[in-house]
Short mmCIF file of C-alpha atoms in Angstrom, two decimals:
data_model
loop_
_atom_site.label_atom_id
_atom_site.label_comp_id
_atom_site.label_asym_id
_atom_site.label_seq_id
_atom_site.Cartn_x
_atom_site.Cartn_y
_atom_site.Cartn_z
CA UNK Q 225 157.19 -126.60 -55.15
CA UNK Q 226 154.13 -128.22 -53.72
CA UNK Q 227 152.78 -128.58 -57.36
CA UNK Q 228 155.50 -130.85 -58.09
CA UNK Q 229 155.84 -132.65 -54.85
CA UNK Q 230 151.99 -133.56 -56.01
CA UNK Q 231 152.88 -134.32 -59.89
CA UNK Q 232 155.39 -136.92 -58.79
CA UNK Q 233 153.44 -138.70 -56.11
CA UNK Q 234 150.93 -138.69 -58.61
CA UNK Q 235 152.91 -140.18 -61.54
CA UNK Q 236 154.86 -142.88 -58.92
CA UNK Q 237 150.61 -143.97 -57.43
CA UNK Q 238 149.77 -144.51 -60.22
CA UNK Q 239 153.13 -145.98 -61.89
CA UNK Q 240 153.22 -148.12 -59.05
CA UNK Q 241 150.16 -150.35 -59.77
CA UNK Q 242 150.42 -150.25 -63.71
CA UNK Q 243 149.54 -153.83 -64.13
CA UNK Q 244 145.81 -153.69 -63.92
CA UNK Q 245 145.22 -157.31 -64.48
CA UNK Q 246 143.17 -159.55 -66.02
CA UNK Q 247 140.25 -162.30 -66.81
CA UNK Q 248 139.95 -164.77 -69.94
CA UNK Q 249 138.64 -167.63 -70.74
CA UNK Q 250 141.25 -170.66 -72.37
CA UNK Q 251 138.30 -173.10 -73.30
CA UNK Q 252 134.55 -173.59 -72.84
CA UNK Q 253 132.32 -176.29 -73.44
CA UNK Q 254 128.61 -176.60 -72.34
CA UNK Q 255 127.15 -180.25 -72.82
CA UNK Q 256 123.92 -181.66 -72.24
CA UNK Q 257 123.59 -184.28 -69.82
CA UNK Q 258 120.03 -185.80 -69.95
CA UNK Q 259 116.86 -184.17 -70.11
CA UNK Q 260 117.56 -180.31 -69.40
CA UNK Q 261 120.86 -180.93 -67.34
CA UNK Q 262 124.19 -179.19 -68.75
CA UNK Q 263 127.67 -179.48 -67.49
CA UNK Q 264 130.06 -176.72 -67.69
CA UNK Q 265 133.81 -177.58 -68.24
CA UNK Q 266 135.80 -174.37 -68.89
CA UNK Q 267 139.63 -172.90 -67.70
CA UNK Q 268 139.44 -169.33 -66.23
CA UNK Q 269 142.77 -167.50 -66.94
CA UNK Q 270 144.03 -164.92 -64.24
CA UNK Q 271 146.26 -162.46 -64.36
CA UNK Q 272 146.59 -160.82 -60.78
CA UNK Q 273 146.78 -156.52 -61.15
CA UNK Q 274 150.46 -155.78 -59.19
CA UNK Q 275 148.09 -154.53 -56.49
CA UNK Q 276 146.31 -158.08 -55.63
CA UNK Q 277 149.31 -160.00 -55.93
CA UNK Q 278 151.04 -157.24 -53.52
CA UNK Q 279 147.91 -157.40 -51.17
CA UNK Q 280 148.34 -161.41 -51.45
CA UNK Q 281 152.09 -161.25 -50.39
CA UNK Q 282 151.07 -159.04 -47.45
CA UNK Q 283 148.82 -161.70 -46.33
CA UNK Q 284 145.18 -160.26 -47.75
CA UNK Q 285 142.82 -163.10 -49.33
CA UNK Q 286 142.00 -163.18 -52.59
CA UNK Q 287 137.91 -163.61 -53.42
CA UNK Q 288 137.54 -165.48 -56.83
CA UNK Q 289 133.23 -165.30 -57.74
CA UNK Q 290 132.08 -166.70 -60.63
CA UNK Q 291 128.39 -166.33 -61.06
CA UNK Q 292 126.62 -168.04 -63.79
CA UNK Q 293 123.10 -167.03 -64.80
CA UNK Q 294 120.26 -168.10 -66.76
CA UNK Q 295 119.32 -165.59 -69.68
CA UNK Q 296 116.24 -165.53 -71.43
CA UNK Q 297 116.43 -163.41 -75.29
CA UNK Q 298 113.75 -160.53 -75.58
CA UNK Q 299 112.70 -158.46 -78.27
CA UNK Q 300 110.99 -155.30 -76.81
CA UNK Q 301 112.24 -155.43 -73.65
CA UNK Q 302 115.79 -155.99 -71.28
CA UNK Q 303 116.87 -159.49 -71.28
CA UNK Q 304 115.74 -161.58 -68.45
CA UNK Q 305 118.40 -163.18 -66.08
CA UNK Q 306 117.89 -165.89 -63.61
CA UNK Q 307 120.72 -166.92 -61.51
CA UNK Q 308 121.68 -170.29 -61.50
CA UNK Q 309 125.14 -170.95 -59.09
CA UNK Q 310 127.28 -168.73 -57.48
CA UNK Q 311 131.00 -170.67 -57.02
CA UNK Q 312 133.03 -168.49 -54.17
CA UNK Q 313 136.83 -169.32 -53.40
CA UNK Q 314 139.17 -167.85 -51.28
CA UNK Q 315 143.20 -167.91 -52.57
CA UNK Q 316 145.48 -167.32 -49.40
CA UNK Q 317 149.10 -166.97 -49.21
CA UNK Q 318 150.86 -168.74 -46.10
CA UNK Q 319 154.55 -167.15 -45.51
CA UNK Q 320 156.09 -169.53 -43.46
CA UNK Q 321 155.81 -172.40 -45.73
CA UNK Q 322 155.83 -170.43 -48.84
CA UNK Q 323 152.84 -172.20 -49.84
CA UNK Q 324 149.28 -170.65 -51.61
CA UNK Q 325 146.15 -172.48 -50.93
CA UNK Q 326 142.93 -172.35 -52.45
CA UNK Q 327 139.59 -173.25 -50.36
CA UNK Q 328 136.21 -174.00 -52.12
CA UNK Q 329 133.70 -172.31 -50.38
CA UNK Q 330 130.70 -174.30 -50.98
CA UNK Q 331 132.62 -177.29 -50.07
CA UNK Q 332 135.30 -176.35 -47.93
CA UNK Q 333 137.64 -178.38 -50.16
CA UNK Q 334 141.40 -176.84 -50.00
CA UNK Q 335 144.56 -177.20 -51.88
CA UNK Q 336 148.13 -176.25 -51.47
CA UNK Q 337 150.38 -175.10 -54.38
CA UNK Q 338 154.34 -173.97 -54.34
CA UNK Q 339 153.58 -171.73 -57.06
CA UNK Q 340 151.00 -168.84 -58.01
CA UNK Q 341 150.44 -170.06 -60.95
CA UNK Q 342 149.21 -173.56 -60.22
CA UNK Q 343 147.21 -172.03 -57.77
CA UNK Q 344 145.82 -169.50 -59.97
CA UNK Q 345 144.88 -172.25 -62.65
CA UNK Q 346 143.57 -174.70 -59.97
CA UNK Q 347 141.43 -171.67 -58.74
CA UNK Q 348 140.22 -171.43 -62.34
CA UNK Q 349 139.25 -174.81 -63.09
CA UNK Q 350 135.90 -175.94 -63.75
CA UNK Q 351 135.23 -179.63 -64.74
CA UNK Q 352 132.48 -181.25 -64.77
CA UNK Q 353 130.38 -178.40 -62.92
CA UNK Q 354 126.44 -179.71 -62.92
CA UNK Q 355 124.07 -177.21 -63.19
CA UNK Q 356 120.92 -177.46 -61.56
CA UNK Q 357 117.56 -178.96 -64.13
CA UNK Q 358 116.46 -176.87 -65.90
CA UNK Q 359 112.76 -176.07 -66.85
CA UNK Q 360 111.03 -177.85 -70.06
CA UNK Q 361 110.93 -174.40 -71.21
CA UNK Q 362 114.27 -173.30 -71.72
CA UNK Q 363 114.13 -175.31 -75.15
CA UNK Q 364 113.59 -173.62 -78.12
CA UNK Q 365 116.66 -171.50 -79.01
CA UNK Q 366 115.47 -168.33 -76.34
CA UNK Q 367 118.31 -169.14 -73.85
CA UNK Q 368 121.09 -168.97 -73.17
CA UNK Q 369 124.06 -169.45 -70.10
CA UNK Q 370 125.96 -166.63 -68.77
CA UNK Q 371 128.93 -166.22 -66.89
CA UNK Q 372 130.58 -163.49 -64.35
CA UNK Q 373 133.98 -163.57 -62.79
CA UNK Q 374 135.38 -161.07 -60.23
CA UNK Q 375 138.51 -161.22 -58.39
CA UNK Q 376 138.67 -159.48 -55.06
CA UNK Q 377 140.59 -158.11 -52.40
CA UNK Q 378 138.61 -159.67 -48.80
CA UNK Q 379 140.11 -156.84 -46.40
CA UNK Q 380 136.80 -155.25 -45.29
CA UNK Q 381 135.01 -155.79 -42.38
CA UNK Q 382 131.08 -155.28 -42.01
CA UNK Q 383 131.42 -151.46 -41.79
CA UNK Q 384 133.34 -151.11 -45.00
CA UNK Q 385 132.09 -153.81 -46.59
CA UNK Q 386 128.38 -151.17 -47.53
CA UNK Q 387 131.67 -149.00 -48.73
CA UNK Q 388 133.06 -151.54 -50.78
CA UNK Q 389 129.58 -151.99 -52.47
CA UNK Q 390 130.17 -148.42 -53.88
CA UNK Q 391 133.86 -147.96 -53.95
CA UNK Q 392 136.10 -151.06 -55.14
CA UNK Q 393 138.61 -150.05 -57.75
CA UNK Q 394 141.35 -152.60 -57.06
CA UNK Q 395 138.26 -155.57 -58.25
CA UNK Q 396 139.27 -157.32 -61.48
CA UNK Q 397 135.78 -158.52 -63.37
CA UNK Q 398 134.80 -159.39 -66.55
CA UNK Q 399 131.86 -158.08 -68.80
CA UNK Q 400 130.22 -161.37 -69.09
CA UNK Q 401 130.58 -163.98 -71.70
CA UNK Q 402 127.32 -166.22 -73.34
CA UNK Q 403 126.47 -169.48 -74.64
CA UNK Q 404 123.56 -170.44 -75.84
CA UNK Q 405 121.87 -173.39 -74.83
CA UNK Q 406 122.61 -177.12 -77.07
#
């Protein structure tokens, strides 16, 4: 009996939170502004897992990082990766007014949407995003600009946050894209 009491909680956890989610990218377009300076103007798609858009409803933030690095190609040995920007933001869901908001980190710019979706894309959106000059020797055809996005439940404090460093299996990330350098 206790075997499948166990089978059935089993099969409704993990029925429960079937959606797992997702991370794409619509459009990307790296240009060269002047002398080693690129712009990045791309659309991140999101598709929130059933469990962050649950944990959103019940009032847990939603960490959006998108990292973007600096890779340099190797032959006989691991590519080398420098980190270039780090872009945090936070998506919130306020009940009362029914309303999602989105807040910039670096800039502490917000905005408020009516839908998830809007939200979502606004949270997505980069245009025009300056990256910081870049040395004379990144010409050549060796590098190349890499990109990282995680979405994130932010429910831990400090002591569970060195647990969430080990343990986070309701994160939604991507593998990385590339683009080399114009």
């Amino acid at each position: 009996m206790l075997v499948i009491i166990g089978l059935l909680v089993a099969l409704f956890s993990s029925s429960v939170y079937a959606n797992k989610g997702s991370i794409a990218f619509k459009n990307f377009e790296l240009k060269a502004r002047g002398e080693n300076r690129y712009v990045i103007d791309t659309q991140i798609r999101f598709q929130l897992s059933d469990y962050l858009r649950d944990s959103l409803r019940e009032g847990v933030p939603i960490v959006n990082e998108v990292q973007i690095n600096l890779v340099k190609n190797r032959l006989w040995w691991w590519d080398k990766n420098e980190n270039l920007a780090m872009i945090t933001s936070l998506l919130k869901y306020h009940p009362l007014s029914q309303h999602y908001q989105v807040i910039q980190q670096d800039s502490n710019e917000s905005w408020n949407f009516k839908s998830l979706n809007m939200a979502l894309r606004k949270m997505g959106l980069l245009r025009n995003y300056v990256l910081p000059q870049l040395s004379d020797a990144t010409q050549g055809g060796k590098y190349r600009i890499s990109l990282y996005v995680s979405l994130r439940p932010d429910t831990f404090k400090f002591p569970m946050k060195v647990h969430a460093l080990f343990v986070n299996k309701y994160k939604i990330e991507t593998t990385g894209v590339q683009w080399p350098l114009p």
